[in-house]
Coordinates of C-alpha atoms in Angstrom, one line a residue:
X1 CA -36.7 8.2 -77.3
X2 CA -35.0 11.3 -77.0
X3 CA -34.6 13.9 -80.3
X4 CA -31.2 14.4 -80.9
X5 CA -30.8 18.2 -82.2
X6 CA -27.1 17.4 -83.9
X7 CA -27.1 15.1 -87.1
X8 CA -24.8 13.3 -88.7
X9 CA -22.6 15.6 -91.2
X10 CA -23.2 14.5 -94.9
X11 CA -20.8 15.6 -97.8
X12 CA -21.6 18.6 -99.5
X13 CA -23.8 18.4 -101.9
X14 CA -25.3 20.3 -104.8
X15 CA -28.3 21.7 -105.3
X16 CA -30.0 19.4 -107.2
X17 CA -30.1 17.0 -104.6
X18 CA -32.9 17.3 -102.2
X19 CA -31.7 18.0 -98.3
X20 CA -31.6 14.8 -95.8
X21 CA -33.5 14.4 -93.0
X22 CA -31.7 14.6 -89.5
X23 CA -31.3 11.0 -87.8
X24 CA -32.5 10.2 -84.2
X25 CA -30.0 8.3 -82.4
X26 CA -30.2 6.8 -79.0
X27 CA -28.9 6.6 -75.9
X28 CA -26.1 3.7 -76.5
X29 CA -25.0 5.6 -79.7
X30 CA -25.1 8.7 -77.7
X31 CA -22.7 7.1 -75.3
X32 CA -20.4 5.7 -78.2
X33 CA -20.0 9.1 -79.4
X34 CA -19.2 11.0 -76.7
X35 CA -16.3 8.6 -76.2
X36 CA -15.0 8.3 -79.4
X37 CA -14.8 12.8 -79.0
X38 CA -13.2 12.2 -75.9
X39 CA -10.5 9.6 -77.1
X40 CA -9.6 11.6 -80.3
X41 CA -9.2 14.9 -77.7
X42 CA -7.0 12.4 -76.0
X43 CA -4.8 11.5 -78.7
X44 CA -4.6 15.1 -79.9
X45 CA -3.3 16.3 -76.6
X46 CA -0.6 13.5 -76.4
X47 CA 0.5 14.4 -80.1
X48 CA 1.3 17.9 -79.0
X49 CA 2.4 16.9 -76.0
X50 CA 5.7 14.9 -77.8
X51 CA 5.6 17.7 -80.2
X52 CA 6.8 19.9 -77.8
X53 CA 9.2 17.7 -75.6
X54 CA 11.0 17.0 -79.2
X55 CA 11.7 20.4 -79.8
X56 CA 12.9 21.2 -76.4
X57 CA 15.3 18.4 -76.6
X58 CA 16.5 19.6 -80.0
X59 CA 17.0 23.1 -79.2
X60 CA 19.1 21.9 -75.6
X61 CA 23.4 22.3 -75.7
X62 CA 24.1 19.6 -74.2
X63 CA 22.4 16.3 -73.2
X64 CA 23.3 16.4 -69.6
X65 CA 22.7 19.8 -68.4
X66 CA 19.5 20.1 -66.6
X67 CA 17.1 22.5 -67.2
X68 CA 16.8 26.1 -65.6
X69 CA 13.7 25.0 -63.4
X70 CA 15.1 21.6 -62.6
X71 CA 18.0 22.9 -61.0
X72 CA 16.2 25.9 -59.0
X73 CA 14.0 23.3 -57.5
X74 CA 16.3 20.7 -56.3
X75 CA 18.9 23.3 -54.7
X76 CA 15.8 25.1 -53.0
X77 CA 14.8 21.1 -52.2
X78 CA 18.3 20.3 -50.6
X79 CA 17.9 23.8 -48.5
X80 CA 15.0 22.7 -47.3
X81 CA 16.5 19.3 -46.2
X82 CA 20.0 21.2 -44.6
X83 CA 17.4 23.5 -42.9
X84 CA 15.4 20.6 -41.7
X85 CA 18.3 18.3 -40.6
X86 CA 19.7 21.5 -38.6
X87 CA 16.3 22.2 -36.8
X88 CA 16.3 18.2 -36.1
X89 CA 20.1 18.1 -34.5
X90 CA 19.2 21.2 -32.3
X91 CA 16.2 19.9 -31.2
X92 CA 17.9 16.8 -30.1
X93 CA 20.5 19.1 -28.4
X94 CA 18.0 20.5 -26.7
X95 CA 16.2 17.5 -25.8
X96 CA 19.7 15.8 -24.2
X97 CA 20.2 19.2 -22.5
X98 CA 16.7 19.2 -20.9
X99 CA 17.0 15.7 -20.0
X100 CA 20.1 16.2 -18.0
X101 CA 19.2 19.5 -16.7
X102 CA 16.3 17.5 -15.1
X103 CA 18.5 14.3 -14.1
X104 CA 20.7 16.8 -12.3
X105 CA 18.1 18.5 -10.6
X106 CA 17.1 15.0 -9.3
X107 CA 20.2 13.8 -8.5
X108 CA 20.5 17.7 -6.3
X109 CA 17.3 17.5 -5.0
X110 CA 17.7 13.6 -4.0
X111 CA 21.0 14.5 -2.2
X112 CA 19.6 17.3 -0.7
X113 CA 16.7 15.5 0.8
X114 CA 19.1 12.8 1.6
X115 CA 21.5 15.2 3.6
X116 CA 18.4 16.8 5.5
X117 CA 17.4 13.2 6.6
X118 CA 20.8 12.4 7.7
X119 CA 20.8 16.1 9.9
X120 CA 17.5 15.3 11.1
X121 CA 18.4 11.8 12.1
X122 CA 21.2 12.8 13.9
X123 CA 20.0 15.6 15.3
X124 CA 17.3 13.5 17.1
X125 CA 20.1 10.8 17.8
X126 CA 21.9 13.7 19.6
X127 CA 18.7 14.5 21.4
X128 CA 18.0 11.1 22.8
X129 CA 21.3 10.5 23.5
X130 CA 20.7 14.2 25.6
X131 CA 17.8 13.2 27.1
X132 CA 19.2 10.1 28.3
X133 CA 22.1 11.2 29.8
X134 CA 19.8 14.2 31.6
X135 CA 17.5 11.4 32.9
X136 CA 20.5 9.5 34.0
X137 CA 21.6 12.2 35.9
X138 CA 18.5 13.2 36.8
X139 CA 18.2 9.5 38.4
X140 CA 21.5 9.5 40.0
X141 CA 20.6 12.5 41.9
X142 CA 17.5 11.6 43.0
X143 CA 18.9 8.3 44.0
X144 CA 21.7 10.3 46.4
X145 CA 19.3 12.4 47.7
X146 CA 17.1 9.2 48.6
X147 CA 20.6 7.5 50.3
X148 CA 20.9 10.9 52.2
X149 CA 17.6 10.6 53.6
X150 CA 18.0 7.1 54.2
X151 CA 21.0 7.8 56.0
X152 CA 19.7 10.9 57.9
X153 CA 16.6 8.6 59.3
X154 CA 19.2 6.1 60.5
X155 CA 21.0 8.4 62.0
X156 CA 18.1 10.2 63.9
X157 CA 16.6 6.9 64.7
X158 CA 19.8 5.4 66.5
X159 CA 21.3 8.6 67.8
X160 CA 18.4 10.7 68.4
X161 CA 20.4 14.4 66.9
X162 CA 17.3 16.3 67.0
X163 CA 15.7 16.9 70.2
X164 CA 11.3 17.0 70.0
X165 CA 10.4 20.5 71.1
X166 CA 8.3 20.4 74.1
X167 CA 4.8 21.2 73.6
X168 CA 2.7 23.4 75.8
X169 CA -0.4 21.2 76.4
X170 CA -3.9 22.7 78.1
X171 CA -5.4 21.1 80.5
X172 CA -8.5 20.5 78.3
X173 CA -6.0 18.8 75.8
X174 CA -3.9 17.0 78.1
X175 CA -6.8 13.8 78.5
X176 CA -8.2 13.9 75.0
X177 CA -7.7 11.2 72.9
X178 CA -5.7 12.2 69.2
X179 CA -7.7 10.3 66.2
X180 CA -5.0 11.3 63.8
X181 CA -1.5 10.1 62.8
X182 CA 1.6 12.5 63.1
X183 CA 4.1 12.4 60.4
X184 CA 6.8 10.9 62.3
X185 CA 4.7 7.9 63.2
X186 CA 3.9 7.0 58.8
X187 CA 5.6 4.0 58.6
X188 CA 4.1 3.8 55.0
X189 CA 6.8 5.9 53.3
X190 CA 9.9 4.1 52.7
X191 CA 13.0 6.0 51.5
X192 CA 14.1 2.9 49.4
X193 CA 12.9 3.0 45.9
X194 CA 12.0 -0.6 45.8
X195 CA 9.2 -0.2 47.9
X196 CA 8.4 3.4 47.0
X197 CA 7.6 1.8 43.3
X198 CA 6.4 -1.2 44.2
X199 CA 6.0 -3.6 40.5
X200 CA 2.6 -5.0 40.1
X201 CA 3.2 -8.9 39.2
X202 CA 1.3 -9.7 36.2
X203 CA 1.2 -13.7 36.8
X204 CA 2.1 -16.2 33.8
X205 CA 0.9 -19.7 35.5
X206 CA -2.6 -21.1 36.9
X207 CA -5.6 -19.1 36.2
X208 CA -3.6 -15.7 36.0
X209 CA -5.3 -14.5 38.9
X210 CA -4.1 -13.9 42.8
X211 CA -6.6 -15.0 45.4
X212 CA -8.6 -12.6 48.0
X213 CA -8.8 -9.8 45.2
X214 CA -11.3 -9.1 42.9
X215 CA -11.3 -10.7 39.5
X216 CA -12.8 -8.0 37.2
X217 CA -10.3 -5.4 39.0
X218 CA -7.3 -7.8 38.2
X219 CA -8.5 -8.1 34.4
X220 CA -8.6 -4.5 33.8
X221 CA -5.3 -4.1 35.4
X222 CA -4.1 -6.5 33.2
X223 CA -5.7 -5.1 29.8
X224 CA -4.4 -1.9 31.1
X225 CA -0.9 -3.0 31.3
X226 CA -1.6 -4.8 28.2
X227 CA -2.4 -1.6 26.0
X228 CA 0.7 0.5 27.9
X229 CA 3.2 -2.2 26.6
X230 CA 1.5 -2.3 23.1
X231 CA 1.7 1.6 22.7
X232 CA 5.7 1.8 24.2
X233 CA 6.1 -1.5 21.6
X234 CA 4.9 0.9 18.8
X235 CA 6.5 3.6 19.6
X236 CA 9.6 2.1 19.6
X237 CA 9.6 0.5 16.3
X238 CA 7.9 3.7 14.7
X239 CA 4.4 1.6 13.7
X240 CA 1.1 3.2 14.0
X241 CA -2.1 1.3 15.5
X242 CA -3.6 -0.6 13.0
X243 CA -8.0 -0.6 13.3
X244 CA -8.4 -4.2 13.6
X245 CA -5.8 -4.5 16.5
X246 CA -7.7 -1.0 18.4
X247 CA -11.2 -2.9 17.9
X248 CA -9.8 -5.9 19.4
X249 CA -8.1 -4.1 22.4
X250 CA -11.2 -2.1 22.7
X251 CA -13.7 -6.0 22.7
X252 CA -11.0 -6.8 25.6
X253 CA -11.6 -3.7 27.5
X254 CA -15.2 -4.2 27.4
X255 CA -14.9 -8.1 28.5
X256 CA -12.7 -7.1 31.1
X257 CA -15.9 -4.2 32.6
X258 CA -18.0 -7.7 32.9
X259 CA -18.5 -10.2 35.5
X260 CA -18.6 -13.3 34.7
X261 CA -19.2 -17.1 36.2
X262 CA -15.5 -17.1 37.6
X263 CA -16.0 -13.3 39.1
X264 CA -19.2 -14.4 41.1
X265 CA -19.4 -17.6 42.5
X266 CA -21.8 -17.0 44.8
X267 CA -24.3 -14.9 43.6
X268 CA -25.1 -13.2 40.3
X269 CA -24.0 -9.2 39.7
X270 CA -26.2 -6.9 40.1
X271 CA -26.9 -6.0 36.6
X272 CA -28.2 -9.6 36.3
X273 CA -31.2 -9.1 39.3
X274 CA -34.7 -7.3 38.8
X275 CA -35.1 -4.4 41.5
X276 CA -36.7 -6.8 44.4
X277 CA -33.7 -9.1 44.0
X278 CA -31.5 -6.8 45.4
X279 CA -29.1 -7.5 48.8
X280 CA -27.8 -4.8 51.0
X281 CA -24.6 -6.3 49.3
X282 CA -25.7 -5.4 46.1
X283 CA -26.1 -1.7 46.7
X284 CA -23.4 -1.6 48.6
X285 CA -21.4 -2.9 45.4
X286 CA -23.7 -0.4 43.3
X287 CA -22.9 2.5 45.1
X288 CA -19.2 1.7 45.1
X289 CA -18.9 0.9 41.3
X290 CA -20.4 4.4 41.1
X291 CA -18.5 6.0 43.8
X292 CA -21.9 7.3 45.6
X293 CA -21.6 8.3 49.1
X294 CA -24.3 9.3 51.2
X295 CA -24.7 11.3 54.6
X296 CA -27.8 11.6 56.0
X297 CA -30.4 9.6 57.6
X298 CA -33.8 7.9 56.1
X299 CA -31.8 7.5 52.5
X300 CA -33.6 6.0 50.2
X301 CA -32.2 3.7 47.2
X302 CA -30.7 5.1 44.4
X303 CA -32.3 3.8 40.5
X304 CA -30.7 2.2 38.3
X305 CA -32.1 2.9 35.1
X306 CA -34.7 5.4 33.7
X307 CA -37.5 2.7 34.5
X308 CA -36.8 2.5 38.0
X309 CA -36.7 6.3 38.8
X310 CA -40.9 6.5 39.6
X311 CA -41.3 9.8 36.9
X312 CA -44.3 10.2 35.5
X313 CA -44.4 9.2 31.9
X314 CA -44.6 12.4 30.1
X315 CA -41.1 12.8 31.7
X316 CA -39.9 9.7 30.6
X317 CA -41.2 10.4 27.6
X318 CA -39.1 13.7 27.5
X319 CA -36.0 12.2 29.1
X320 CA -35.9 9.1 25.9
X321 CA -37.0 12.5 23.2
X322 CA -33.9 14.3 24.8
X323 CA -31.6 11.3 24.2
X324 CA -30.5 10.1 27.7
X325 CA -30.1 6.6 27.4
X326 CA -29.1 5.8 30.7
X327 CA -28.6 8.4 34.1
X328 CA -25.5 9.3 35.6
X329 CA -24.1 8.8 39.2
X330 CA -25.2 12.1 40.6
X331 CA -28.9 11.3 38.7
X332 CA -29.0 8.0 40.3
X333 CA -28.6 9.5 43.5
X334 CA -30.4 12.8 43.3
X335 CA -33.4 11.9 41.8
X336 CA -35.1 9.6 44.5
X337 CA -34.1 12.1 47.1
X338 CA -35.7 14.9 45.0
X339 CA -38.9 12.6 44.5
X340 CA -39.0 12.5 48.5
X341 CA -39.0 15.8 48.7
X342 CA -35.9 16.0 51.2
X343 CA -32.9 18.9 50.9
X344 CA -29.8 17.7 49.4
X345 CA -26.4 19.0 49.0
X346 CA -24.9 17.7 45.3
X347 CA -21.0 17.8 45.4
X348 CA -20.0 16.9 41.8
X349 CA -17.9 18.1 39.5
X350 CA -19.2 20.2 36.5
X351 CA -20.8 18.1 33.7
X352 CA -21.9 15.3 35.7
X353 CA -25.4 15.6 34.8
X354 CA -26.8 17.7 37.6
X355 CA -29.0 19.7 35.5
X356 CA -31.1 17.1 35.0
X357 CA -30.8 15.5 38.9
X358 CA -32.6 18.6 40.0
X359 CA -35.0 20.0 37.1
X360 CA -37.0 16.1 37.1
X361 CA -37.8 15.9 40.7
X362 CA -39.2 20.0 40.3
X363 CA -40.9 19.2 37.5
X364 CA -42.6 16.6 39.4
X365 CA -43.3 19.0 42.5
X366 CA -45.1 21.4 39.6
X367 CA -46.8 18.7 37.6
X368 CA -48.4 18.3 41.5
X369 CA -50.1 22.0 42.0
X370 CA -52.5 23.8 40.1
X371 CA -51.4 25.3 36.8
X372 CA -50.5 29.3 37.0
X373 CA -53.7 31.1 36.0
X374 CA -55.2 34.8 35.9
X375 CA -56.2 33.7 39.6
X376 CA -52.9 32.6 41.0
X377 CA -50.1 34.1 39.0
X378 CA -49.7 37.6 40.0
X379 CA -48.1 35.6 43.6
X380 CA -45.2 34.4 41.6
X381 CA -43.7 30.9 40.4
X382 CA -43.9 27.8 42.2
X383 CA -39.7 27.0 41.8
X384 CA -36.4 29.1 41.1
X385 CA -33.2 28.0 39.6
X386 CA -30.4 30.5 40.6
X387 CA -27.0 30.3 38.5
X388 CA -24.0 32.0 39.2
X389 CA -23.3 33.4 35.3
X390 CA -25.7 34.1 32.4
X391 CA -24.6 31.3 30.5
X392 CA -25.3 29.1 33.1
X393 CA -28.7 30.0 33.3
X394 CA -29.9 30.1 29.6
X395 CA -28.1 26.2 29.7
X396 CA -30.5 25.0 32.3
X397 CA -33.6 27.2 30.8
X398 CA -33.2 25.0 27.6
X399 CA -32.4 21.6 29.5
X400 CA -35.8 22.7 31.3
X401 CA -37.6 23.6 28.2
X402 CA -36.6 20.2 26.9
X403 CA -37.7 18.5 29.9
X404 CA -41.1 19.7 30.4
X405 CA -42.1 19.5 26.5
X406 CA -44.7 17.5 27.3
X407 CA -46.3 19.0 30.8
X408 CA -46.6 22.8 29.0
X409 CA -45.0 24.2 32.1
X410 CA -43.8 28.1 31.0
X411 CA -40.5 28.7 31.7
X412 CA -38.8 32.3 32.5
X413 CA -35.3 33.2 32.3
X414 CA -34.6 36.6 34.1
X415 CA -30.3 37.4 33.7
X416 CA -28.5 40.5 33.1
X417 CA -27.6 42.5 29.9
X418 CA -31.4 42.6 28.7
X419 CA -34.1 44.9 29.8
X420 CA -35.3 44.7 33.2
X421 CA -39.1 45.8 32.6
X422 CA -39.4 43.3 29.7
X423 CA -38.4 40.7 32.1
X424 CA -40.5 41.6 35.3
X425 CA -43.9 41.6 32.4
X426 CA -43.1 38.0 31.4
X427 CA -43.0 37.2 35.3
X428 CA -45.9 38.8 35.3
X429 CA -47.8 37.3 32.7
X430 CA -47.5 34.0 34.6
X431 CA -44.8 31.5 34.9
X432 CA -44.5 27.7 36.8
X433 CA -40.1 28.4 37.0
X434 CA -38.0 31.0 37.1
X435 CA -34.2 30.8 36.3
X436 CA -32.1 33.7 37.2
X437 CA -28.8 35.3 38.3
X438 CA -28.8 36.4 41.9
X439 CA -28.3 40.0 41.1
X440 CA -30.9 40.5 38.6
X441 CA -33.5 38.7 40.7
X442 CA -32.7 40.1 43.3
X443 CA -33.6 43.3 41.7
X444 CA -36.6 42.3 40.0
X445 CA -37.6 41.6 43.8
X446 CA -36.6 44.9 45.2
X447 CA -38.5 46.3 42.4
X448 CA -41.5 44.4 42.7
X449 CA -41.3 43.1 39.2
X450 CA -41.5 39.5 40.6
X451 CA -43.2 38.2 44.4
X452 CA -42.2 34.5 45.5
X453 CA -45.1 34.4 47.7
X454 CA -46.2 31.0 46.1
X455 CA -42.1 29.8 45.3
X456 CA -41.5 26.8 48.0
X457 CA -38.8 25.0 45.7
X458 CA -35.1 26.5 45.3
X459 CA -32.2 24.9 43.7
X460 CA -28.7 26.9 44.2
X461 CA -26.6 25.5 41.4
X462 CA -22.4 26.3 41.5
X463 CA -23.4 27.6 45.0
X464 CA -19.6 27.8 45.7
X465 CA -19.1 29.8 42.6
X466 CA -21.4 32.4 43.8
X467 CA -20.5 32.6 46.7
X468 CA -16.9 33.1 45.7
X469 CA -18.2 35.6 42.8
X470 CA -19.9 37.7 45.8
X471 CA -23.4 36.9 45.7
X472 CA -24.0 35.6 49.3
X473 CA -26.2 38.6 49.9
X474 CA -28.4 38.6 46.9
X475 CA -28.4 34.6 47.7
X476 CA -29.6 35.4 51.3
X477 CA -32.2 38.4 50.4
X478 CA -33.7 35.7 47.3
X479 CA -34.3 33.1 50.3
X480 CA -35.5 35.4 52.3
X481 CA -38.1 36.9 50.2
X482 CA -39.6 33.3 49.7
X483 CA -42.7 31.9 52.2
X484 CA -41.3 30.6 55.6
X485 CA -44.0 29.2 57.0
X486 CA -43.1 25.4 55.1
X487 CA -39.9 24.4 56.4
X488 CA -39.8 21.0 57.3
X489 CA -39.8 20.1 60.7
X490 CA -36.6 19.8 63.1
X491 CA -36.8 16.2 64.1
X492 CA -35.1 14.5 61.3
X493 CA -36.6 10.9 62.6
X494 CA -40.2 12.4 61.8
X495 CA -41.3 11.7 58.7
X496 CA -42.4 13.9 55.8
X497 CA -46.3 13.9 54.4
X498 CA -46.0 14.0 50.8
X499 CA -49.5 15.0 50.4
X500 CA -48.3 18.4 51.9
X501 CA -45.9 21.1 50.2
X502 CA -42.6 21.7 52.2
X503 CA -40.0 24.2 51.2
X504 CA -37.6 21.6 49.1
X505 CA -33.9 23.3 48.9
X506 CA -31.2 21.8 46.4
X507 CA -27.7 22.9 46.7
X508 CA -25.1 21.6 44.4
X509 CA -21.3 22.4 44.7
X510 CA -18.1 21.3 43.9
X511 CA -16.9 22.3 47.0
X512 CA -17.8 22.9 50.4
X513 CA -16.5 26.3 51.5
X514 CA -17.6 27.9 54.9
X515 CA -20.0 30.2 53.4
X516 CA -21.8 27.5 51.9
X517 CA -21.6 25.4 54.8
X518 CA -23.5 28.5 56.1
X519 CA -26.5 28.4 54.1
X520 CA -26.8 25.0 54.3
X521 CA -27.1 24.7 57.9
X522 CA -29.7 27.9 57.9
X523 CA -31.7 27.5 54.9
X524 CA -31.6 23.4 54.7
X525 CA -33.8 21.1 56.9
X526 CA -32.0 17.4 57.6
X527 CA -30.2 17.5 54.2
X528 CA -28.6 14.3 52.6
X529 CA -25.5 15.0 51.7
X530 CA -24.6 13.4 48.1
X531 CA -21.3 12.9 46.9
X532 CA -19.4 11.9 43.6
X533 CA -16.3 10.2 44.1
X534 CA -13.5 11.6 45.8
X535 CA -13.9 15.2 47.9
X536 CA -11.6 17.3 49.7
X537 CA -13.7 18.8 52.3
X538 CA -17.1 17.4 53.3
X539 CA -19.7 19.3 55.4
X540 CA -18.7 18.3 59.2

């Protein structure tokens, strides 16, 4: 219980009467108080509240006129609105302007793009229509020239206008028997565009196929026909290749590369048969799917995969590290030869993979001698690469490198634009190949920064290309300066000891100009000549 300093008032007393003591009240009376104070406030405020409204409306004129306040506050109120309404009618002007400034930009812009279609369309209509009648005419002139020609054979076939020139003929000529065909005699040629053209049938009935001819050649024709009428289909209504329809052309292209039971009847292909299953009929269609050719004597077979190729297995090892999965024609063909230690002339095209067709039978050869040491190395390295440019060279010093990871065989590049004496002290210091440029080794030989006293293996890579960049005399000096006491013999019918070291020359070319046909025939013992498809001039 709480003391409660107020007390109740009392009336006033006199002072006879003895003062009363204060009373304690509690919280609930508290409460009831305290309201009662606030109520009575209440009421007092209300009661001077109507006081004052009575007076005012005694002391207005009139009962209708508003007061002084009232009226400032509803004209500043209906500003307010007129402002607001204005703001909210210009806005919307505003707004209907914007949106038809930007439907008439649309509209512009959608003509515009509309008129530069049209242009563009008819501009390429006009340039078809151009182009075809330029091919017409083209066509028609070509076919008046053919009818002239025509005509002109006719006539000098029936009324003989041009007289043959009589030859002057030697004696030693006059008995010797012509192997080739003159012009005049190709019957081949045919001035009439039917035949000059001639359609290839593609046939709609039986099996599809035209007897005597070779099925798989006949399929890819066909899936080659196929995908040219497809693309000209496309083309003409404007469609691009979908991935699904590429894919499926693509599984047809690869069924059509196979043989299947209807390709062979008589025998299975050749991808089918281990290595001892092999016919003479069966290289022969190996070397022609590959377009190998071979000219020599004593040739031996070409591989046909990695595991067929007789390397040692820290090459095979390197060759599956450096991600050939499966070796190219001029590998195939190469590699055995090199293995055999027999000269060979490589006429492929650049990129074929001959890097690699002569670099794995030397590393062979070097995997077979002692490895350079203090005792042997100041008489130089046992092989050397020769490369018409610098780049050329540092290509097949990392091909190398790659290839002879696992034998530790030290590698040397020796090519221009870097210092001479550093080069001739890492010769020095002992290497197993050497991979130069003519000039600079050259050099390094005329120096005597380098000896080949101990160098029986030489590859001439791009020999045509140096010869035609002018380095048939550094060429000669470099196989001159190299031991000439291990040339293989004359005879081409005797066979080779592989237990002894004979000078092993590799030339590779894309052609066969005379000056290489020179250093072939003085520096190259019984070579086989190896060729990749189609050449121009072969060594005679």
């Amino acid at each position: 219980m709480k003391r409660l300093a107020d007390s109740v008032p009392v009336a006033p007393s006199s002072s006879s009467l003895p003062p009363k003591k204060p009373v304690f009240l509690t919280k609930a009376q508290r409460e009831q108080l305290a309201l009662q104070r606030r109520q009575e406030e209440t009421e007092d405020q209300k009661r001077r509240q109507s006081h004052v409204l009575s007076n005012l409306s005694h002391s207005r004129p009139s009962s209708d006129a508003a007061p002084p306040t009232a009226t400032a506050n509803s004209d500043r109120d209906r500003d307010r609105d007129r402002d607001r309404d204005r703001d909210r009618d210009r806005d919307r002007d505003r707004d209907h302007r914007d949106r038809d400034r930007d439907r008439y930009s649309r509209d512009r812009d959608r003509e515009r793009d509309s008129e530069r279609r049209n242009r563009d369309r008819d501009r390429d209509r006009e340039r078809e229509e151009e182009a075809k009648v330029r091919e017409r005419a083209r066509l028609d002139k070509l076919a008046e020239r053919e009818r002239d020609k025509e005509l002109d054979a006719i006539k000098e076939q029936y009324l003989g206008s041009k007289k043959p020139k009589k030859r002057v003929i030697k004696p030693s000529e006059k008995f010797r028997f012509s192997f080739d065909w003159e012009n005049t005699e190709d019957t081949s040629r045919d001035m009439n565009a039917l035949y000059q053209n001639p359609h290839e049938a593609q046939l709609l009935f039986g099996r599809g196929f035209r007897a005597g001819m070779d099925r798989r050649e006949q399929k890819k024709l066909a899936v080659k026909y196929e995908r040219e009428l497809r693309e000209e289909i496309r083309k003409k209504e404007g469609v691009e290749e979908k991935p699904e329809e590429a894919m499926a052309q693509k599984l047809k292209e690869e069924a059509a590369e196979l043989y299947d039971t209807f390709d062979m009847r008589v025998d299975r292909h050749w991808t089918d048969k281990k290595l001892e299953e092999m016919t003479e009929r069966d290289w022969r269609i190996f070397r022609e799917d590959f377009n190998i050719s071979y000219k020599g004597s004593r040739i031996p077979r070409p591989m046909r995969s990695w595991a067929e190729s007789r390397l040692s297995e820290e090459l095979l090892k390197a060759v599956e590290r450096a991600g050939y999965k499966k070796p190219s024609p001029i590998q195939m063909a190469a590699i055995p030869l090199g293995l055999q230690q027999r000269d060979v002339i490589g006429i492929a095209e650049t990129g074929s993979g001959k890097t690699a067709a002569f670099v794995l039978p030397m590393l062979t050869y070097i995997s077979r001698l002692p490895p350079i040491s203090e005792e042997n190395e100041a008489e130089g390295p046992y092989a050397v690469v020769m490369a018409p440019t610098r780049e050329l060279a540092q290509q097949i010093e990392d091909e190398t490198v790659k290839f002879a990871h696992f034998l530790g065989i030290k590698v040397v590049s020796i090519v221009g634009g870097q210092s001479i004496e550093e080069q001739g002290f890492r010769i020095r210091q002992g290497c197993e190949v050497v991979i130069a440029t003519p000039g600079r080794l050259i050099d390094c030989l005329e120096r005597r920064y380098a000896v080949l006293n101990q160098c029986n293996y030489v590859v001439l890579d791009e020999a045509d290309r140096m010869i035609d960049m002018g380095f048939e005399p550094q060429v000669v000096g470099v196989l001159d300066a190299m031991p000439s006491s291990n040339f293989k013999p004359e005879n081409e019918d005797e066979e080779l000891d592989e237990k002894k070291i004979y000078r092993t020359t590799y030339m590779f070319s894309a052609t066969m100009p005379p000056a290489v046909e020179r250093l072939a025939r003085k520096y190259l013992r019984n070579p086989v000549v190896v060729t990749i498809g189609t050449l121009e001039r072969q060594l005679i």
